[in-house]
PDB file of C-alpha atoms in Angstrom:
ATOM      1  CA  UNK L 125       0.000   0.000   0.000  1.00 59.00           C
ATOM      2  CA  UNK L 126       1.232   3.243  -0.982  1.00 65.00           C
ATOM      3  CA  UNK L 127       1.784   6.303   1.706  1.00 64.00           C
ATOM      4  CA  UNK L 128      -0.793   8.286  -0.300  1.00 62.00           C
ATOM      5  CA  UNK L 129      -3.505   5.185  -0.434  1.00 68.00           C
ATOM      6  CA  UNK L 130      -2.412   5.102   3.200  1.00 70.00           C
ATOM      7  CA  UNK L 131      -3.387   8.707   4.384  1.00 69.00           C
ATOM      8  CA  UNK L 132      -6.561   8.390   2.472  1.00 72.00           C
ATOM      9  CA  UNK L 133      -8.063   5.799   3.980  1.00 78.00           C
ATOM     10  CA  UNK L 134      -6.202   6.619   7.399  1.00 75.00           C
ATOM     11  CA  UNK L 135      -8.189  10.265   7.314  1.00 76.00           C
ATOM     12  CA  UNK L 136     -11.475   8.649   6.153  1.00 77.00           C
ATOM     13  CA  UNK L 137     -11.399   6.204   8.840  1.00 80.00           C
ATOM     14  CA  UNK L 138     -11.138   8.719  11.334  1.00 79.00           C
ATOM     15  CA  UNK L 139     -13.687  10.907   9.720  1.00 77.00           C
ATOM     16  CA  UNK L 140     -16.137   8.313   9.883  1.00 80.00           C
ATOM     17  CA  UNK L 141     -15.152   7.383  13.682  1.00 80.00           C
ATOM     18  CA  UNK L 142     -15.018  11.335  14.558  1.00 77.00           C
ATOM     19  CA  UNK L 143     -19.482  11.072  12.618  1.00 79.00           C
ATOM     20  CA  UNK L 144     -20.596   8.351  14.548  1.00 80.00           C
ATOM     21  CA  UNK L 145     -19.112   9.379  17.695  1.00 78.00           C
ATOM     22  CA  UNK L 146     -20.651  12.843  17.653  1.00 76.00           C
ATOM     23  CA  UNK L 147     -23.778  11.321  17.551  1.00 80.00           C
ATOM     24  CA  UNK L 148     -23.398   9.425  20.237  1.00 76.00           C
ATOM     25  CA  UNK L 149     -21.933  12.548  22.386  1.00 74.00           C
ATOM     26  CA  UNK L 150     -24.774  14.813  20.796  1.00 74.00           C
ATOM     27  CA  UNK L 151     -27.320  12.196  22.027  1.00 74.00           C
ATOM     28  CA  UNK L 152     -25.717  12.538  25.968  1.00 72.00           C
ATOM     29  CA  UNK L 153     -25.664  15.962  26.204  1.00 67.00           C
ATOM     30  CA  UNK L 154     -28.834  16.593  24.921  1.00 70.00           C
ATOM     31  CA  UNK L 155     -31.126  14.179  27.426  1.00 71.00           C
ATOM     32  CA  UNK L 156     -30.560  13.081  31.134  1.00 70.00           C
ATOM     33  CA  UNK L 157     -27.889  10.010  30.551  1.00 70.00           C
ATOM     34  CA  UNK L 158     -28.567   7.076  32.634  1.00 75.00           C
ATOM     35  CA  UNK L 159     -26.106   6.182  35.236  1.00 74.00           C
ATOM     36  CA  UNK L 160     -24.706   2.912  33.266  1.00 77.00           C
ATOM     37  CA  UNK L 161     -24.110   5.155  30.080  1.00 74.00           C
ATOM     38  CA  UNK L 162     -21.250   6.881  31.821  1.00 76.00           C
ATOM     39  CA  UNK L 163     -18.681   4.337  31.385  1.00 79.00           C
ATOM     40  CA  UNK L 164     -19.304   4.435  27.785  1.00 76.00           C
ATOM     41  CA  UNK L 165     -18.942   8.145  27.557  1.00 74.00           C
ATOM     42  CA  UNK L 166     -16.022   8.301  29.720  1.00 76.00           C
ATOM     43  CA  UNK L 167     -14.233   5.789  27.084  1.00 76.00           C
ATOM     44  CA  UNK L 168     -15.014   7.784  24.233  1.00 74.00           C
ATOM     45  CA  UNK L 169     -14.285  11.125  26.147  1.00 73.00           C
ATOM     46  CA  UNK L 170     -11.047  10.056  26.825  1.00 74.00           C
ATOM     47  CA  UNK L 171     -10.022   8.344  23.474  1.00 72.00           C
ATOM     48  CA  UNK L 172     -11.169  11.187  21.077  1.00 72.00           C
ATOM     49  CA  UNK L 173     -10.315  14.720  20.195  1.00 73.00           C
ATOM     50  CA  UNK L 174     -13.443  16.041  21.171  1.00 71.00           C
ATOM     51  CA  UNK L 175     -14.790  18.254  18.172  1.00 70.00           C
ATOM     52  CA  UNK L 176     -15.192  21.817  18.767  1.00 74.00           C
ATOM     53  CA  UNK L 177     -19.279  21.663  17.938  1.00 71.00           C
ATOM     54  CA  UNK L 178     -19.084  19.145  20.666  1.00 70.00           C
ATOM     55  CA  UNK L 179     -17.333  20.865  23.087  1.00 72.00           C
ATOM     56  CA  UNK L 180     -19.775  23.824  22.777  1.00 72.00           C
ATOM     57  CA  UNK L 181     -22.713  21.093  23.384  1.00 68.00           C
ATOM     58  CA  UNK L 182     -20.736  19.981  26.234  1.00 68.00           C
ATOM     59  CA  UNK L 183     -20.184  23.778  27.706  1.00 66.00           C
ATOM     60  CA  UNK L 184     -23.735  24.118  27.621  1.00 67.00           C
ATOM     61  CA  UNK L 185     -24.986  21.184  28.724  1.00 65.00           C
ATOM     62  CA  UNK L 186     -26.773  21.499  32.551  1.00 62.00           C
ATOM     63  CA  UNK L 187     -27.514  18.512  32.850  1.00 61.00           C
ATOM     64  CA  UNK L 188     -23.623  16.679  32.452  1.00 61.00           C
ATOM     65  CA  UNK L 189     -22.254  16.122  35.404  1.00 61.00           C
ATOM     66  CA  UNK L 190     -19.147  18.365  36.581  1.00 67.00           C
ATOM     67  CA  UNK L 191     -16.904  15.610  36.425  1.00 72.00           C
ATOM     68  CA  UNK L 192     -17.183  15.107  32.947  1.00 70.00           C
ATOM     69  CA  UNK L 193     -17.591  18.722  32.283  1.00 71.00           C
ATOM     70  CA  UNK L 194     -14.131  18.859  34.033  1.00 75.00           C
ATOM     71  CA  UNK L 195     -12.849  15.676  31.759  1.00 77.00           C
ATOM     72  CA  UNK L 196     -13.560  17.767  28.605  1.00 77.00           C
ATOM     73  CA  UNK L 197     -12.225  20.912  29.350  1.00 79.00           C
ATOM     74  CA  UNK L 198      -8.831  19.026  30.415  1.00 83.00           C
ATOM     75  CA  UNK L 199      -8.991  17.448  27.258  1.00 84.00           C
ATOM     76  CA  UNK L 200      -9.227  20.889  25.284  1.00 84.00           C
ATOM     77  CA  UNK L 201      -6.429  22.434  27.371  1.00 88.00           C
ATOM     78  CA  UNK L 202      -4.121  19.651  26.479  1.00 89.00           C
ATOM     79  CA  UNK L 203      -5.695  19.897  22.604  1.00 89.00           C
ATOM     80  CA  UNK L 204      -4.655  23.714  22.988  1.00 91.00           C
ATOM     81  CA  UNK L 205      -1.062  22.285  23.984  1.00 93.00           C
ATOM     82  CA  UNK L 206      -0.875  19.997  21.080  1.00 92.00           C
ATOM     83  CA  UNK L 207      -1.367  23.074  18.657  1.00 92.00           C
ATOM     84  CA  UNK L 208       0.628  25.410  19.915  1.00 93.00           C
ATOM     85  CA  UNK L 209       3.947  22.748  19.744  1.00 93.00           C
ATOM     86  CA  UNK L 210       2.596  21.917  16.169  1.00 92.00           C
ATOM     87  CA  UNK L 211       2.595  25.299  14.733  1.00 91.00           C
ATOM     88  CA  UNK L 212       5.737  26.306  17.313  1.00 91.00           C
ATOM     89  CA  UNK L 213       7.651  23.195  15.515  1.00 89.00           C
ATOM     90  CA  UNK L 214       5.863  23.981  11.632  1.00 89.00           C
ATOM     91  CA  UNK L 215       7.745  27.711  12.747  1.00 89.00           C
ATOM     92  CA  UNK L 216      10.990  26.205  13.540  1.00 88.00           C
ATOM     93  CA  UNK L 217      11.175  24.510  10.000  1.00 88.00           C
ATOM     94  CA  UNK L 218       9.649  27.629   8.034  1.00 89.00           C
ATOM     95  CA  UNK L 219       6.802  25.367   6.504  1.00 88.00           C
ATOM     96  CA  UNK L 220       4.309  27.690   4.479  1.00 90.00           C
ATOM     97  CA  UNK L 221       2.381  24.966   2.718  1.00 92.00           C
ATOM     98  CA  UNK L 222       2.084  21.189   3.405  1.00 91.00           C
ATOM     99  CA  UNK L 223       0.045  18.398   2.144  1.00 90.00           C
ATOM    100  CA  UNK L 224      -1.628  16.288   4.560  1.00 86.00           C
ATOM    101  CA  UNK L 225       1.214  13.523   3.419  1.00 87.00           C
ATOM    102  CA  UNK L 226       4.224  15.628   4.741  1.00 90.00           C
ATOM    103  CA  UNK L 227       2.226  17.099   7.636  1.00 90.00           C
ATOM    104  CA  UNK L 228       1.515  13.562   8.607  1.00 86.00           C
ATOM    105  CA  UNK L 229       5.092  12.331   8.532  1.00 87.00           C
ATOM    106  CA  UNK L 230       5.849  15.410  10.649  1.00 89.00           C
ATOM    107  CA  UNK L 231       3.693  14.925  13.252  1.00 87.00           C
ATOM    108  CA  UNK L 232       5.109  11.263  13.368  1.00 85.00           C
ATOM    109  CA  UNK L 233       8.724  13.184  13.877  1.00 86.00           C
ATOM    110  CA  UNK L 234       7.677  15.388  16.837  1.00 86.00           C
ATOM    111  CA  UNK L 235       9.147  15.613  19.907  1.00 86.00           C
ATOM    112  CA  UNK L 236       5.538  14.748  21.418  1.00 86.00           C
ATOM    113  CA  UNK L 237       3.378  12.554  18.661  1.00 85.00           C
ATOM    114  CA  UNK L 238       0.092  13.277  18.805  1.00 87.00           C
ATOM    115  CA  UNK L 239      -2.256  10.862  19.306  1.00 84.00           C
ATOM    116  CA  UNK L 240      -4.736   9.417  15.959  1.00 82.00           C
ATOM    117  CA  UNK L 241      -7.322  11.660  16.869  1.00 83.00           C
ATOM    118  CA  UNK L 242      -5.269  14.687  17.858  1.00 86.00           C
ATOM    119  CA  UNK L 243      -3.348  14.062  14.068  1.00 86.00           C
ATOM    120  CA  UNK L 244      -6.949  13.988  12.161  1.00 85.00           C
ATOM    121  CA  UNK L 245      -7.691  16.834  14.133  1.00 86.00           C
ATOM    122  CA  UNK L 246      -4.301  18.914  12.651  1.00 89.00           C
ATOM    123  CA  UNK L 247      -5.111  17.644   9.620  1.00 88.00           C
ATOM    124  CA  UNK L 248      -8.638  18.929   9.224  1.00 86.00           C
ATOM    125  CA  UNK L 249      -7.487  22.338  10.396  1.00 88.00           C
ATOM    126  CA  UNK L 250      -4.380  22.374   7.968  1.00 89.00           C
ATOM    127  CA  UNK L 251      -6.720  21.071   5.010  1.00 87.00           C
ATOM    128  CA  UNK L 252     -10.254  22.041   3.763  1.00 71.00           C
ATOM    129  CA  UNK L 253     -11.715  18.526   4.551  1.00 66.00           C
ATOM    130  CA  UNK L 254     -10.639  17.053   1.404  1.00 62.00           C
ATOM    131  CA  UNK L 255      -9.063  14.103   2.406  1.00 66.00           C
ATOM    132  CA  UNK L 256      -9.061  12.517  -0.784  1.00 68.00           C
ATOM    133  CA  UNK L 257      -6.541  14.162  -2.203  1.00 78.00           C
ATOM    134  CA  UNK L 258      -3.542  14.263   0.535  1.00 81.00           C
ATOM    135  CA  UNK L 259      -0.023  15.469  -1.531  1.00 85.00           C
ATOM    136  CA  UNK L 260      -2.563  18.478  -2.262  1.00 88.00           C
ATOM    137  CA  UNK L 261      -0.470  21.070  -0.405  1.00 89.00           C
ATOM    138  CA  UNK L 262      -2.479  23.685   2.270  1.00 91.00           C
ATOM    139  CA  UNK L 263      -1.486  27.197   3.635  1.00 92.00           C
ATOM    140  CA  UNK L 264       0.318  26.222   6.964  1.00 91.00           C
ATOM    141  CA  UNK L 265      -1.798  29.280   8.231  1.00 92.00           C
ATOM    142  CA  UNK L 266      -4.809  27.502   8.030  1.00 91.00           C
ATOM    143  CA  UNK L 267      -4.351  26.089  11.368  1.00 90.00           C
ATOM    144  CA  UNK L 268      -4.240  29.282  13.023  1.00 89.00           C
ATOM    145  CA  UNK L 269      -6.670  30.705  10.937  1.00 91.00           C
ATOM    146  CA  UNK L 270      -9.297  27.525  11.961  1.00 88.00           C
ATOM    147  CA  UNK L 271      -8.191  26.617  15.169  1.00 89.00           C
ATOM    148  CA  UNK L 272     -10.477  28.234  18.707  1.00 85.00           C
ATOM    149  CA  UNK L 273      -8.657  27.662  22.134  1.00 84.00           C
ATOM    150  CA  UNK L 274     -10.709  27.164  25.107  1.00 81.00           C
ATOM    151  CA  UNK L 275     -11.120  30.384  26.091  1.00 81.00           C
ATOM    152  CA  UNK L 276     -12.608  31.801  22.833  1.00 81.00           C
ATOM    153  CA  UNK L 277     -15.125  28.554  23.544  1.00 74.00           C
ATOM    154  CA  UNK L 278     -15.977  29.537  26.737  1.00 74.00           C
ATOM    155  CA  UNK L 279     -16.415  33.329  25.830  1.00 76.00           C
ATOM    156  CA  UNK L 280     -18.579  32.242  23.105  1.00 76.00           C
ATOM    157  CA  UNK L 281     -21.214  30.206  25.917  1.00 71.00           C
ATOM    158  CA  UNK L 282     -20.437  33.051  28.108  1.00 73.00           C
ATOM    159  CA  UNK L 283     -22.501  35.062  25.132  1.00 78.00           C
ATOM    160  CA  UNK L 284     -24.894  32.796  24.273  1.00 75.00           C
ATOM    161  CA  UNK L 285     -25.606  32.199  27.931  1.00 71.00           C
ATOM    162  CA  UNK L 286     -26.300  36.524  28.233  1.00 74.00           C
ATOM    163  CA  UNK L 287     -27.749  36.674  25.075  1.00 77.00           C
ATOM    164  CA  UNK L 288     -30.595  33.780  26.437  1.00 73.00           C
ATOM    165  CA  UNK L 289     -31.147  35.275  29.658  1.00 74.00           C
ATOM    166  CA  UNK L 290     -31.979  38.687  28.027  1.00 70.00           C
TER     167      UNK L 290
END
């Protein structure tokens, strides 16, 4: 199998995971979870990059209990990590424009390798979801461009919170 065919169906895969597994957080946050559904959503809590729509769900969400609440917004700070030693590394090497082939063998070379979740999530904010095509080369500054830390999440519910109480 070639790298190319590899990347391909390596980003696909973890497209179709990322899908199915917002639906299954969407579906939590949005009703009162029974008691014996936590163990599955601490499993997938801890094992994904928890998508940004998801976070905001998650922010918003009364009736998720603090701990898990907690979980997530551990997981975005260390997500928040991950991206700044990304682009502090693509700044050290003077990339402007990578294809989701090189960026992947980069990540693979850092001093801290981001997990398979944490890479598809790089790769979706370096690329414009096209994940067919991965020696198509992307603007290195779509990361920054894309990419909302935790506290730009949290002023965002901060809003929507005011703007719902008015």
């Amino acid at each position: 199998m070639s790298t190319t065919t590899y990347y391909s169906l390596y980003m696909q895969l973890c497209h179709v995971t990322e899908e199915v597994l917002k639906k299954q957080l969407r579906q939590f946050v949005t009703r009162n979870p029974e008691k014996q559904e936590f163990p599955v959503l601490d499993f997938v809590l801890e094992e994904i990059t928890i998508p940004d729509e998801v976070f905001n769900w998650i922010t918003n969400a009364p009736q998720l209990p603090s701990p898990r609440a907690f979980q997530c917004n551990n997981k975005k700070k260390h997500l928040d990590w991950v991206v700044q030693e990304t682009l502090q590394s693509l700044k050290e090497r003077d990339y402007e424009v990578l294809s989701i082939k090189e960026f992947g063998d980069l990540l693979d070379n850092m001093p801290y390798t981001p997990s398979a979740y944490e890479q598809y999530y790089l790769c979706k904010l370096l690329s414009d979801s096209n994940y067919e095509d991965v020696d198509k080369p992307h603007p290195v500054e779509n990361i920054t461009k894309r990419y909302k830390d935790i506290v730009s999440h949290i002023d965002e519910s901060i809003c929507k919170i005011a703007y719902l109480a008015d």
